[in-house]
């Protein structure tokens, strides 16, 4: 991606800060429930679309829409799948028109790792990560919640077009028998440049060691004078139940760690790997990120320090304006392992397989 493209996208944080003090009517309320079907564990699978968005040739601007059409009753969200479609229902190729960023934020709640902005509870990029809650957990939803979608859609063609953002929810109404015993989990947004108005970093070709560059460890003075941006001090006892990473092209993996006062060695909680279906490897968006397995449970204490890192391939190319994000979910109670006594960083699984819209591959 050329320098400057992400600069517009990183206005995301400024937009969210503005929305935190704005009326939900600040953006156009658009949306439509497209279909409802049976999901897993007694959930209803509900497909919504937002838009249409007018996408100009060469567009890469950031925008937002208040989401008015969403479940009409209180309940639990147990799965979220994002996508981008033309008005006729076709999915555009990622090399033609693609979703560079989509962040779903709840204006009715505060963010855990960045107080003062709305709660960022789901995010997706070109990799189109599907987030699944393990059985027995969910994101507590209230019909009165005000949602906003912050989006960055790229049009890489000279032709204007219209697209919808779609998101599929697995939703269990609070009054459903399937809702009994579900534990609430809240989003914990971990980012290597959290609380930054411009949350990106550069990877120079040959930087790091052995053709790999890890941020912030391999970046000299990464947070000079700004405080550590990849740390978060756990605010209360709880159990981490799920996470997955987000990277840009060239990205290899993100990692989540924990430190505990009085314990010398940090605990490695999970590595989210980029699974490239592109034959040439880490040079395209034909990728899926691995997420934690359904039985991943990590007990953390108030005062523990969580941190995340992002690792990129630096042998073949430089990657400007890169990202490293891990959205984790944390419950206040439930069983879990002590990561300082037992291993928890088992390999994860890709959230989806190869997508047909990513069929356009390059050379060697």
mmCIF file of C-alpha atoms in Angstrom:
data_model
loop_
_atom_site.group_PDB
_atom_site.id
_atom_site.type_symbol
_atom_site.label_atom_id
_atom_site.label_comp_id
_atom_site.label_asym_id
_atom_site.label_seq_id
_atom_site.Cartn_x
_atom_site.Cartn_y
_atom_site.Cartn_z
ATOM 1 C CA UNK A 1 0.000 0.000 0.000
ATOM 2 C CA UNK A 2 1.465 3.402 -0.945
ATOM 3 C CA UNK A 3 2.415 5.827 1.850
ATOM 4 C CA UNK A 4 -0.469 8.061 2.818
ATOM 5 C CA UNK A 5 -3.267 5.547 2.232
ATOM 6 C CA UNK A 6 -3.283 4.410 5.843
ATOM 7 C CA UNK A 7 -3.055 7.990 7.026
ATOM 8 C CA UNK A 8 -6.711 8.435 6.164
ATOM 9 C CA UNK A 9 -7.595 5.123 7.755
ATOM 10 C CA UNK A 10 -5.983 6.042 11.010
ATOM 11 C CA UNK A 11 -8.447 8.882 11.407
ATOM 12 C CA UNK A 12 -10.517 5.994 12.802
ATOM 13 C CA UNK A 13 -9.429 6.773 16.337
ATOM 14 C CA UNK A 14 -10.181 10.460 15.996
ATOM 15 C CA UNK A 15 -13.616 9.611 14.598
ATOM 16 C CA UNK A 16 -14.395 7.315 17.517
ATOM 17 C CA UNK A 17 -13.286 9.946 20.012
ATOM 18 C CA UNK A 18 -15.602 12.434 18.336
ATOM 19 C CA UNK A 19 -18.500 9.981 18.312
ATOM 20 C CA UNK A 20 -18.043 9.375 22.028
ATOM 21 C CA UNK A 21 -19.395 12.837 22.698
ATOM 22 C CA UNK A 22 -21.823 13.018 19.759
ATOM 23 C CA UNK A 23 -25.422 12.012 19.414
ATOM 24 C CA UNK A 24 -26.035 8.607 17.771
ATOM 25 C CA UNK A 25 -27.823 10.595 15.080
ATOM 26 C CA UNK A 26 -24.478 12.056 13.969
ATOM 27 C CA UNK A 27 -24.249 9.595 11.057
ATOM 28 C CA UNK A 28 -26.793 8.234 8.628
ATOM 29 C CA UNK A 29 -28.691 5.344 10.198
ATOM 30 C CA UNK A 30 -28.906 2.717 7.486
ATOM 31 C CA UNK A 31 -29.188 -1.041 7.502
ATOM 32 C CA UNK A 32 -31.365 -3.987 6.719
ATOM 33 C CA UNK A 33 -31.962 -7.454 8.098
ATOM 34 C CA UNK A 34 -31.447 -9.668 5.048
ATOM 35 C CA UNK A 35 -32.095 -13.159 6.424
ATOM 36 C CA UNK A 36 -32.587 -15.227 9.580
ATOM 37 C CA UNK A 37 -31.741 -18.926 9.898
ATOM 38 C CA UNK A 38 -30.872 -21.462 12.562
ATOM 39 C CA UNK A 39 -27.370 -21.202 14.003
ATOM 40 C CA UNK A 40 -25.352 -23.264 16.469
ATOM 41 C CA UNK A 41 -26.199 -23.757 20.168
ATOM 42 C CA UNK A 42 -29.752 -22.470 19.791
ATOM 43 C CA UNK A 43 -28.715 -19.187 18.195
ATOM 44 C CA UNK A 44 -30.403 -17.401 15.327
ATOM 45 C CA UNK A 45 -28.072 -16.600 12.433
ATOM 46 C CA UNK A 46 -28.958 -13.064 11.347
ATOM 47 C CA UNK A 47 -27.473 -11.438 8.249
ATOM 48 C CA UNK A 48 -27.482 -7.640 8.125
ATOM 49 C CA UNK A 49 -26.273 -5.238 5.480
ATOM 50 C CA UNK A 50 -25.311 -1.579 5.864
ATOM 51 C CA UNK A 51 -25.296 0.913 3.013
ATOM 52 C CA UNK A 52 -25.109 1.090 0.125
ATOM 53 C CA UNK A 53 -21.836 2.996 0.105
ATOM 54 C CA UNK A 54 -20.874 5.106 -2.892
ATOM 55 C CA UNK A 55 -17.273 4.135 -3.594
ATOM 56 C CA UNK A 56 -15.402 6.577 -5.823
ATOM 57 C CA UNK A 57 -12.487 5.593 -8.092
ATOM 58 C CA UNK A 58 -9.295 5.368 -6.063
ATOM 59 C CA UNK A 59 -11.208 5.882 -2.819
ATOM 60 C CA UNK A 60 -9.447 5.113 0.437
ATOM 61 C CA UNK A 61 -11.144 7.540 2.809
ATOM 62 C CA UNK A 62 -12.360 6.696 6.285
ATOM 63 C CA UNK A 63 -16.027 7.038 7.176
ATOM 64 C CA UNK A 64 -18.651 5.904 9.666
ATOM 65 C CA UNK A 65 -22.304 4.936 9.786
ATOM 66 C CA UNK A 66 -24.545 4.575 12.802
ATOM 67 C CA UNK A 67 -26.022 1.064 12.678
ATOM 68 C CA UNK A 68 -29.720 1.227 13.392
ATOM 69 C CA UNK A 69 -30.767 -2.218 12.182
ATOM 70 C CA UNK A 70 -29.592 -4.848 14.654
ATOM 71 C CA UNK A 71 -31.317 -7.325 17.016
ATOM 72 C CA UNK A 72 -34.454 -5.802 18.539
ATOM 73 C CA UNK A 73 -34.298 -7.686 21.856
ATOM 74 C CA UNK A 74 -31.656 -8.161 24.530
ATOM 75 C CA UNK A 75 -29.462 -11.227 24.243
ATOM 76 C CA UNK A 76 -26.035 -12.661 23.480
ATOM 77 C CA UNK A 77 -23.861 -12.470 20.378
ATOM 78 C CA UNK A 78 -21.806 -15.651 19.945
ATOM 79 C CA UNK A 79 -20.351 -15.238 16.431
ATOM 80 C CA UNK A 80 -19.609 -12.385 13.999
ATOM 81 C CA UNK A 81 -18.708 -12.738 10.299
ATOM 82 C CA UNK A 82 -17.991 -9.646 8.120
ATOM 83 C CA UNK A 83 -18.071 -9.244 4.344
ATOM 84 C CA UNK A 84 -18.380 -6.752 1.508
ATOM 85 C CA UNK A 85 -20.786 -7.213 -1.428
ATOM 86 C CA UNK A 86 -21.970 -5.423 -4.549
ATOM 87 C CA UNK A 87 -25.626 -4.360 -4.650
ATOM 88 C CA UNK A 88 -26.399 -7.490 -6.706
ATOM 89 C CA UNK A 89 -24.999 -9.746 -3.966
ATOM 90 C CA UNK A 90 -21.689 -10.642 -5.616
ATOM 91 C CA UNK A 91 -18.514 -10.423 -3.560
ATOM 92 C CA UNK A 92 -15.878 -8.158 -5.172
ATOM 93 C CA UNK A 93 -12.348 -9.436 -5.630
ATOM 94 C CA UNK A 94 -10.023 -8.209 -2.930
ATOM 95 C CA UNK A 95 -7.724 -6.845 -5.661
ATOM 96 C CA UNK A 96 -10.585 -4.726 -7.061
ATOM 97 C CA UNK A 97 -12.668 -3.346 -4.174
ATOM 98 C CA UNK A 98 -12.011 -4.367 -0.621
ATOM 99 C CA UNK A 99 -12.676 -3.635 3.007
ATOM 100 C CA UNK A 100 -9.423 -2.343 4.412
ATOM 101 C CA UNK A 101 -10.841 -1.741 7.877
ATOM 102 C CA UNK A 102 -14.145 -2.179 9.611
ATOM 103 C CA UNK A 103 -14.498 -1.513 13.337
ATOM 104 C CA UNK A 104 -17.782 -2.074 15.171
ATOM 105 C CA UNK A 105 -18.008 0.165 18.235
ATOM 106 C CA UNK A 106 -20.609 0.345 21.006
ATOM 107 C CA UNK A 107 -21.298 3.970 21.890
ATOM 108 C CA UNK A 108 -23.156 2.874 25.024
ATOM 109 C CA UNK A 109 -20.040 1.433 26.705
ATOM 110 C CA UNK A 110 -16.476 2.548 27.355
ATOM 111 C CA UNK A 111 -13.446 0.859 25.862
ATOM 112 C CA UNK A 112 -11.394 -1.186 28.341
ATOM 113 C CA UNK A 113 -7.907 -0.380 27.066
ATOM 114 C CA UNK A 114 -8.594 3.191 25.967
ATOM 115 C CA UNK A 115 -10.973 4.918 28.402
ATOM 116 C CA UNK A 116 -12.745 7.854 26.828
ATOM 117 C CA UNK A 117 -13.674 6.282 23.503
ATOM 118 C CA UNK A 118 -16.541 3.891 22.656
ATOM 119 C CA UNK A 119 -16.042 0.178 23.196
ATOM 120 C CA UNK A 120 -14.388 -1.445 20.174
ATOM 121 C CA UNK A 121 -15.959 -4.905 20.174
ATOM 122 C CA UNK A 122 -15.157 -6.299 16.723
ATOM 123 C CA UNK A 123 -12.812 -5.501 13.850
ATOM 124 C CA UNK A 124 -11.998 -6.940 10.441
ATOM 125 C CA UNK A 125 -9.802 -6.190 7.450
ATOM 126 C CA UNK A 126 -9.091 -7.817 4.116
ATOM 127 C CA UNK A 127 -8.493 -11.118 5.913
ATOM 128 C CA UNK A 128 -12.198 -11.169 6.931
ATOM 129 C CA UNK A 129 -11.674 -12.835 10.309
ATOM 130 C CA UNK A 130 -14.700 -14.678 11.711
ATOM 131 C CA UNK A 131 -14.903 -14.344 15.492
ATOM 132 C CA UNK A 132 -16.503 -17.207 17.410
ATOM 133 C CA UNK A 133 -17.136 -17.290 21.145
ATOM 134 C CA UNK A 134 -16.551 -20.632 22.859
ATOM 135 C CA UNK A 135 -19.692 -22.408 23.998
ATOM 136 C CA UNK A 136 -21.108 -20.936 27.194
ATOM 137 C CA UNK A 137 -19.828 -17.383 26.536
ATOM 138 C CA UNK A 138 -21.078 -14.404 24.559
ATOM 139 C CA UNK A 139 -21.039 -10.654 24.093
ATOM 140 C CA UNK A 140 -23.898 -9.246 26.150
ATOM 141 C CA UNK A 141 -26.136 -7.181 23.896
ATOM 142 C CA UNK A 142 -28.837 -4.707 24.825
ATOM 143 C CA UNK A 143 -31.379 -3.532 22.294
ATOM 144 C CA UNK A 144 -30.805 0.016 23.565
ATOM 145 C CA UNK A 145 -27.080 -0.104 22.683
ATOM 146 C CA UNK A 146 -25.993 2.449 20.082
ATOM 147 C CA UNK A 147 -23.602 1.033 17.486
ATOM 148 C CA UNK A 148 -21.435 2.715 14.915
ATOM 149 C CA UNK A 149 -19.470 1.167 12.041
ATOM 150 C CA UNK A 150 -16.176 2.821 11.206
ATOM 151 C CA UNK A 151 -15.146 1.766 7.706
ATOM 152 C CA UNK A 152 -12.431 2.188 5.118
ATOM 153 C CA UNK A 153 -13.326 0.776 1.705
ATOM 154 C CA UNK A 154 -10.804 0.879 -1.148
ATOM 155 C CA UNK A 155 -11.767 1.135 -4.812
ATOM 156 C CA UNK A 156 -8.743 0.164 -6.905
ATOM 157 C CA UNK A 157 -10.530 0.769 -10.212
ATOM 158 C CA UNK A 158 -11.354 3.873 -12.311
ATOM 159 C CA UNK A 159 -15.076 3.077 -12.073
ATOM 160 C CA UNK A 160 -17.433 4.347 -9.344
ATOM 161 C CA UNK A 161 -19.569 1.652 -7.746
ATOM 162 C CA UNK A 162 -21.865 0.840 -4.839
ATOM 163 C CA UNK A 163 -21.269 -1.775 -2.160
ATOM 164 C CA UNK A 164 -22.820 -2.966 1.078
ATOM 165 C CA UNK A 165 -21.027 -3.884 4.263
ATOM 166 C CA UNK A 166 -22.586 -7.080 5.598
ATOM 167 C CA UNK A 167 -22.209 -8.695 8.976
ATOM 168 C CA UNK A 168 -23.629 -12.006 10.112
ATOM 169 C CA UNK A 169 -24.455 -12.507 13.788
ATOM 170 C CA UNK A 170 -25.211 -15.651 15.739
ATOM 171 C CA UNK A 171 -27.630 -14.263 18.313
ATOM 172 C CA UNK A 172 -29.334 -15.872 21.311
ATOM 173 C CA UNK A 173 -32.266 -13.861 22.745
ATOM 174 C CA UNK A 174 -32.076 -13.463 26.507
ATOM 175 C CA UNK A 175 -35.463 -15.169 26.894
ATOM 176 C CA UNK A 176 -34.347 -18.270 24.958
ATOM 177 C CA UNK A 177 -33.636 -21.485 26.926
ATOM 178 C CA UNK A 178 -30.256 -21.530 25.142
ATOM 179 C CA UNK A 179 -29.316 -18.323 26.983
ATOM 180 C CA UNK A 180 -29.299 -20.003 30.394
ATOM 181 C CA UNK A 181 -25.868 -20.087 31.966
ATOM 182 C CA UNK A 182 -24.112 -17.939 29.352
ATOM 183 C CA UNK A 183 -21.257 -15.922 30.837
ATOM 184 C CA UNK A 184 -20.667 -12.377 29.630
ATOM 185 C CA UNK A 185 -17.308 -11.581 28.034
ATOM 186 C CA UNK A 186 -16.030 -8.095 27.255
ATOM 187 C CA UNK A 187 -13.619 -7.047 24.492
ATOM 188 C CA UNK A 188 -10.014 -6.259 25.365
ATOM 189 C CA UNK A 189 -8.454 -4.372 22.437
ATOM 190 C CA UNK A 190 -4.704 -5.083 22.338
ATOM 191 C CA UNK A 191 -2.682 -3.077 19.814
ATOM 192 C CA UNK A 192 1.042 -2.483 19.359
ATOM 193 C CA UNK A 193 0.189 1.233 18.965
ATOM 194 C CA UNK A 194 -2.894 1.516 21.155
ATOM 195 C CA UNK A 195 -4.123 4.977 22.155
ATOM 196 C CA UNK A 196 -2.351 6.446 19.145
ATOM 197 C CA UNK A 197 -3.932 8.826 16.635
ATOM 198 C CA UNK A 198 -1.823 7.133 13.969
ATOM 199 C CA UNK A 199 -1.466 3.460 15.073
ATOM 200 C CA UNK A 200 1.007 2.149 12.500
ATOM 201 C CA UNK A 201 4.712 1.341 12.185
ATOM 202 C CA UNK A 202 7.133 0.766 9.307
ATOM 203 C CA UNK A 203 9.056 -2.410 8.495
ATOM 204 C CA UNK A 204 12.236 -1.808 6.490
ATOM 205 C CA UNK A 205 13.611 -4.508 4.239
ATOM 206 C CA UNK A 206 16.348 -6.391 6.081
ATOM 207 C CA UNK A 207 15.317 -5.035 9.489
ATOM 208 C CA UNK A 208 15.249 -7.260 12.556
ATOM 209 C CA UNK A 209 17.085 -10.573 12.384
ATOM 210 C CA UNK A 210 16.898 -13.654 10.149
ATOM 211 C CA UNK A 211 14.485 -11.891 7.808
ATOM 212 C CA UNK A 212 11.933 -11.168 10.516
ATOM 213 C CA UNK A 213 11.040 -7.929 12.235
ATOM 214 C CA UNK A 214 9.087 -7.857 15.503
ATOM 215 C CA UNK A 215 7.481 -4.663 16.712
ATOM 216 C CA UNK A 216 8.186 -3.130 19.179
ATOM 217 C CA UNK A 217 11.188 -5.295 20.168
ATOM 218 C CA UNK A 218 13.183 -4.610 16.962
ATOM 219 C CA UNK A 219 12.229 -0.942 16.660
ATOM 220 C CA UNK A 220 14.697 1.414 18.291
ATOM 221 C CA UNK A 221 12.847 3.921 20.456
ATOM 222 C CA UNK A 222 9.437 2.588 19.424
ATOM 223 C CA UNK A 223 7.623 4.427 22.223
ATOM 224 C CA UNK A 224 10.139 7.156 23.011
ATOM 225 C CA UNK A 225 8.467 9.650 25.321
ATOM 226 C CA UNK A 226 4.986 8.174 24.746
ATOM 227 C CA UNK A 227 4.724 5.308 27.221
ATOM 228 C CA UNK A 228 4.318 1.690 26.230
ATOM 229 C CA UNK A 229 1.502 1.419 23.697
ATOM 230 C CA UNK A 230 1.310 -2.394 23.581
ATOM 231 C CA UNK A 231 0.684 -2.935 27.332
ATOM 232 C CA UNK A 232 -2.522 -3.037 29.353
ATOM 233 C CA UNK A 233 -2.770 -3.492 33.124
ATOM 234 C CA UNK A 234 -5.591 -5.922 33.897
ATOM 235 C CA UNK A 235 -8.233 -4.044 35.863
ATOM 236 C CA UNK A 236 -9.882 -7.004 37.609
ATOM 237 C CA UNK A 237 -9.577 -10.765 37.980
ATOM 238 C CA UNK A 238 -10.936 -12.732 35.046
ATOM 239 C CA UNK A 239 -10.523 -15.370 32.348
ATOM 240 C CA UNK A 240 -9.403 -14.765 28.771
ATOM 241 C CA UNK A 241 -11.581 -16.942 26.527
ATOM 242 C CA UNK A 242 -10.670 -16.103 22.909
ATOM 243 C CA UNK A 243 -8.468 -13.975 20.669
ATOM 244 C CA UNK A 244 -7.228 -13.602 17.094
ATOM 245 C CA UNK A 245 -4.773 -11.249 15.407
ATOM 246 C CA UNK A 246 -4.844 -8.662 12.636
ATOM 247 C CA UNK A 247 -1.900 -7.941 10.324
ATOM 248 C CA UNK A 248 -1.215 -6.263 7.009
ATOM 249 C CA UNK A 249 0.519 -7.848 4.029
ATOM 250 C CA UNK A 250 3.918 -9.220 4.929
ATOM 251 C CA UNK A 251 2.681 -10.058 8.430
ATOM 252 C CA UNK A 252 3.553 -13.437 9.905
ATOM 253 C CA UNK A 253 2.039 -13.521 13.381
ATOM 254 C CA UNK A 254 0.925 -11.573 16.436
ATOM 255 C CA UNK A 255 1.652 -12.722 19.992
ATOM 256 C CA UNK A 256 -0.071 -12.154 23.323
ATOM 257 C CA UNK A 257 1.916 -12.234 26.575
ATOM 258 C CA UNK A 258 1.309 -11.713 30.289
ATOM 259 C CA UNK A 259 3.581 -10.501 33.076
ATOM 260 C CA UNK A 260 2.798 -10.831 36.766
ATOM 261 C CA UNK A 261 4.354 -8.855 39.611
ATOM 262 C CA UNK A 262 6.772 -11.088 41.495
ATOM 263 C CA UNK A 263 7.125 -13.603 38.629
ATOM 264 C CA UNK A 264 10.367 -13.269 36.670
ATOM 265 C CA UNK A 265 9.373 -14.923 33.397
ATOM 266 C CA UNK A 266 6.536 -13.644 31.225
ATOM 267 C CA UNK A 267 3.928 -16.121 30.004
ATOM 268 C CA UNK A 268 3.274 -16.633 26.296
ATOM 269 C CA UNK A 269 -0.504 -16.845 25.964
ATOM 270 C CA UNK A 270 -1.115 -17.260 22.219
ATOM 271 C CA UNK A 271 0.378 -16.821 18.750
ATOM 272 C CA UNK A 272 -2.075 -15.882 15.988
ATOM 273 C CA UNK A 273 -0.458 -16.951 12.704
ATOM 274 C CA UNK A 274 -1.184 -15.706 9.207
ATOM 275 C CA UNK A 275 -2.119 -18.673 6.990
ATOM 276 C CA UNK A 276 -1.388 -17.572 3.418
ATOM 277 C CA UNK A 277 -3.152 -19.389 0.594
ATOM 278 C CA UNK A 278 -1.232 -17.293 -1.950
ATOM 279 C CA UNK A 279 1.488 -19.586 -3.406
ATOM 280 C CA UNK A 280 4.085 -16.813 -3.073
ATOM 281 C CA UNK A 281 3.425 -16.519 0.656
ATOM 282 C CA UNK A 282 3.251 -13.335 2.723
ATOM 283 C CA UNK A 283 2.723 -10.879 -0.136
ATOM 284 C CA UNK A 284 -1.068 -10.843 -0.587
ATOM 285 C CA UNK A 285 -4.414 -10.618 1.168
ATOM 286 C CA UNK A 286 -5.233 -14.273 0.440
ATOM 287 C CA UNK A 287 -4.832 -15.068 4.095
ATOM 288 C CA UNK A 288 -6.657 -16.199 7.222
ATOM 289 C CA UNK A 289 -5.562 -15.597 10.796
ATOM 290 C CA UNK A 290 -5.573 -18.354 13.365
ATOM 291 C CA UNK A 291 -7.725 -17.931 16.458
ATOM 292 C CA UNK A 292 -7.647 -19.684 19.812
ATOM 293 C CA UNK A 293 -9.236 -23.118 20.092
ATOM 294 C CA UNK A 294 -12.648 -23.497 21.778
ATOM 295 C CA UNK A 295 -11.112 -24.805 25.020
ATOM 296 C CA UNK A 296 -8.562 -21.963 25.464
ATOM 297 C CA UNK A 297 -8.991 -20.460 28.926
ATOM 298 C CA UNK A 298 -6.394 -18.269 30.673
ATOM 299 C CA UNK A 299 -6.839 -16.968 34.202
ATOM 300 C CA UNK A 300 -5.479 -13.475 34.810
ATOM 301 C CA UNK A 301 -5.343 -11.333 37.927
ATOM 302 C CA UNK A 302 -5.832 -7.672 38.565
ATOM 303 C CA UNK A 303 -2.408 -6.060 38.157
ATOM 304 C CA UNK A 304 -1.164 -8.512 35.529
ATOM 305 C CA UNK A 305 0.192 -6.782 32.428
ATOM 306 C CA UNK A 306 -0.905 -8.007 29.005
ATOM 307 C CA UNK A 307 1.151 -7.095 25.949
ATOM 308 C CA UNK A 308 1.130 -7.854 22.250
ATOM 309 C CA UNK A 309 3.732 -7.873 19.475
ATOM 310 C CA UNK A 310 3.589 -8.141 15.680
ATOM 311 C CA UNK A 311 6.110 -9.958 13.469
ATOM 312 C CA UNK A 312 6.607 -9.279 9.732
ATOM 313 C CA UNK A 313 8.719 -10.832 6.997
ATOM 314 C CA UNK A 314 11.507 -8.370 6.203
ATOM 315 C CA UNK A 315 13.577 -10.564 3.874
ATOM 316 C CA UNK A 316 11.726 -9.909 0.620
ATOM 317 C CA UNK A 317 10.227 -6.457 1.031
ATOM 318 C CA UNK A 318 9.606 -3.387 3.139
ATOM 319 C CA UNK A 319 6.109 -2.935 4.548
ATOM 320 C CA UNK A 320 5.096 0.643 5.261
ATOM 321 C CA UNK A 321 2.377 1.604 7.708
ATOM 322 C CA UNK A 322 1.833 -1.835 9.202
ATOM 323 C CA UNK A 323 -0.430 -2.882 12.060
ATOM 324 C CA UNK A 324 -0.520 -5.451 14.850
ATOM 325 C CA UNK A 325 -3.812 -5.904 16.716
ATOM 326 C CA UNK A 326 -5.256 -8.669 18.890
ATOM 327 C CA UNK A 327 -8.852 -8.322 20.058
ATOM 328 C CA UNK A 328 -9.281 -10.620 23.068
ATOM 329 C CA UNK A 329 -12.410 -11.377 25.068
ATOM 330 C CA UNK A 330 -12.392 -11.669 28.852
ATOM 331 C CA UNK A 331 -14.994 -13.018 31.273
ATOM 332 C CA UNK A 332 -15.135 -12.126 34.961
ATOM 333 C CA UNK A 333 -15.490 -15.764 36.045
ATOM 334 C CA UNK A 334 -15.170 -19.346 34.918
ATOM 335 C CA UNK A 335 -12.518 -22.063 34.820
ATOM 336 C CA UNK A 336 -9.074 -21.358 33.394
ATOM 337 C CA UNK A 337 -5.395 -22.235 33.532
ATOM 338 C CA UNK A 338 -2.711 -20.324 35.382
ATOM 339 C CA UNK A 339 -0.376 -19.394 32.477
ATOM 340 C CA UNK A 340 2.592 -19.077 34.815
ATOM 341 C CA UNK A 341 2.277 -22.726 35.843
ATOM 342 C CA UNK A 342 0.776 -24.471 32.827
ATOM 343 C CA UNK A 343 1.202 -24.105 29.082
ATOM 344 C CA UNK A 344 -1.626 -22.264 27.312
ATOM 345 C CA UNK A 345 -0.073 -21.211 23.980
ATOM 346 C CA UNK A 346 -1.275 -24.130 21.870
ATOM 347 C CA UNK A 347 -1.570 -23.683 18.063
ATOM 348 C CA UNK A 348 -4.800 -22.129 16.864
ATOM 349 C CA UNK A 349 -6.951 -22.727 13.807
ATOM 350 C CA UNK A 350 -7.681 -20.437 10.831
ATOM 351 C CA UNK A 351 -11.064 -18.748 11.158
ATOM 352 C CA UNK A 352 -11.859 -19.647 7.535
ATOM 353 C CA UNK A 353 -10.357 -21.276 4.452
ATOM 354 C CA UNK A 354 -9.389 -19.809 1.086
ATOM 355 C CA UNK A 355 -11.980 -17.323 -0.206
ATOM 356 C CA UNK A 356 -12.931 -17.264 -3.913
ATOM 357 C CA UNK A 357 -12.609 -13.463 -4.043
ATOM 358 C CA UNK A 358 -8.893 -13.891 -3.374
ATOM 359 C CA UNK A 359 -8.196 -16.059 -6.453
ATOM 360 C CA UNK A 360 -6.125 -13.399 -8.220
ATOM 361 C CA UNK A 361 -2.525 -14.356 -7.433
ATOM 362 C CA UNK A 362 0.743 -12.852 -8.595
ATOM 363 C CA UNK A 363 3.939 -14.418 -9.896
ATOM 364 C CA UNK A 364 6.714 -16.122 -8.029
#
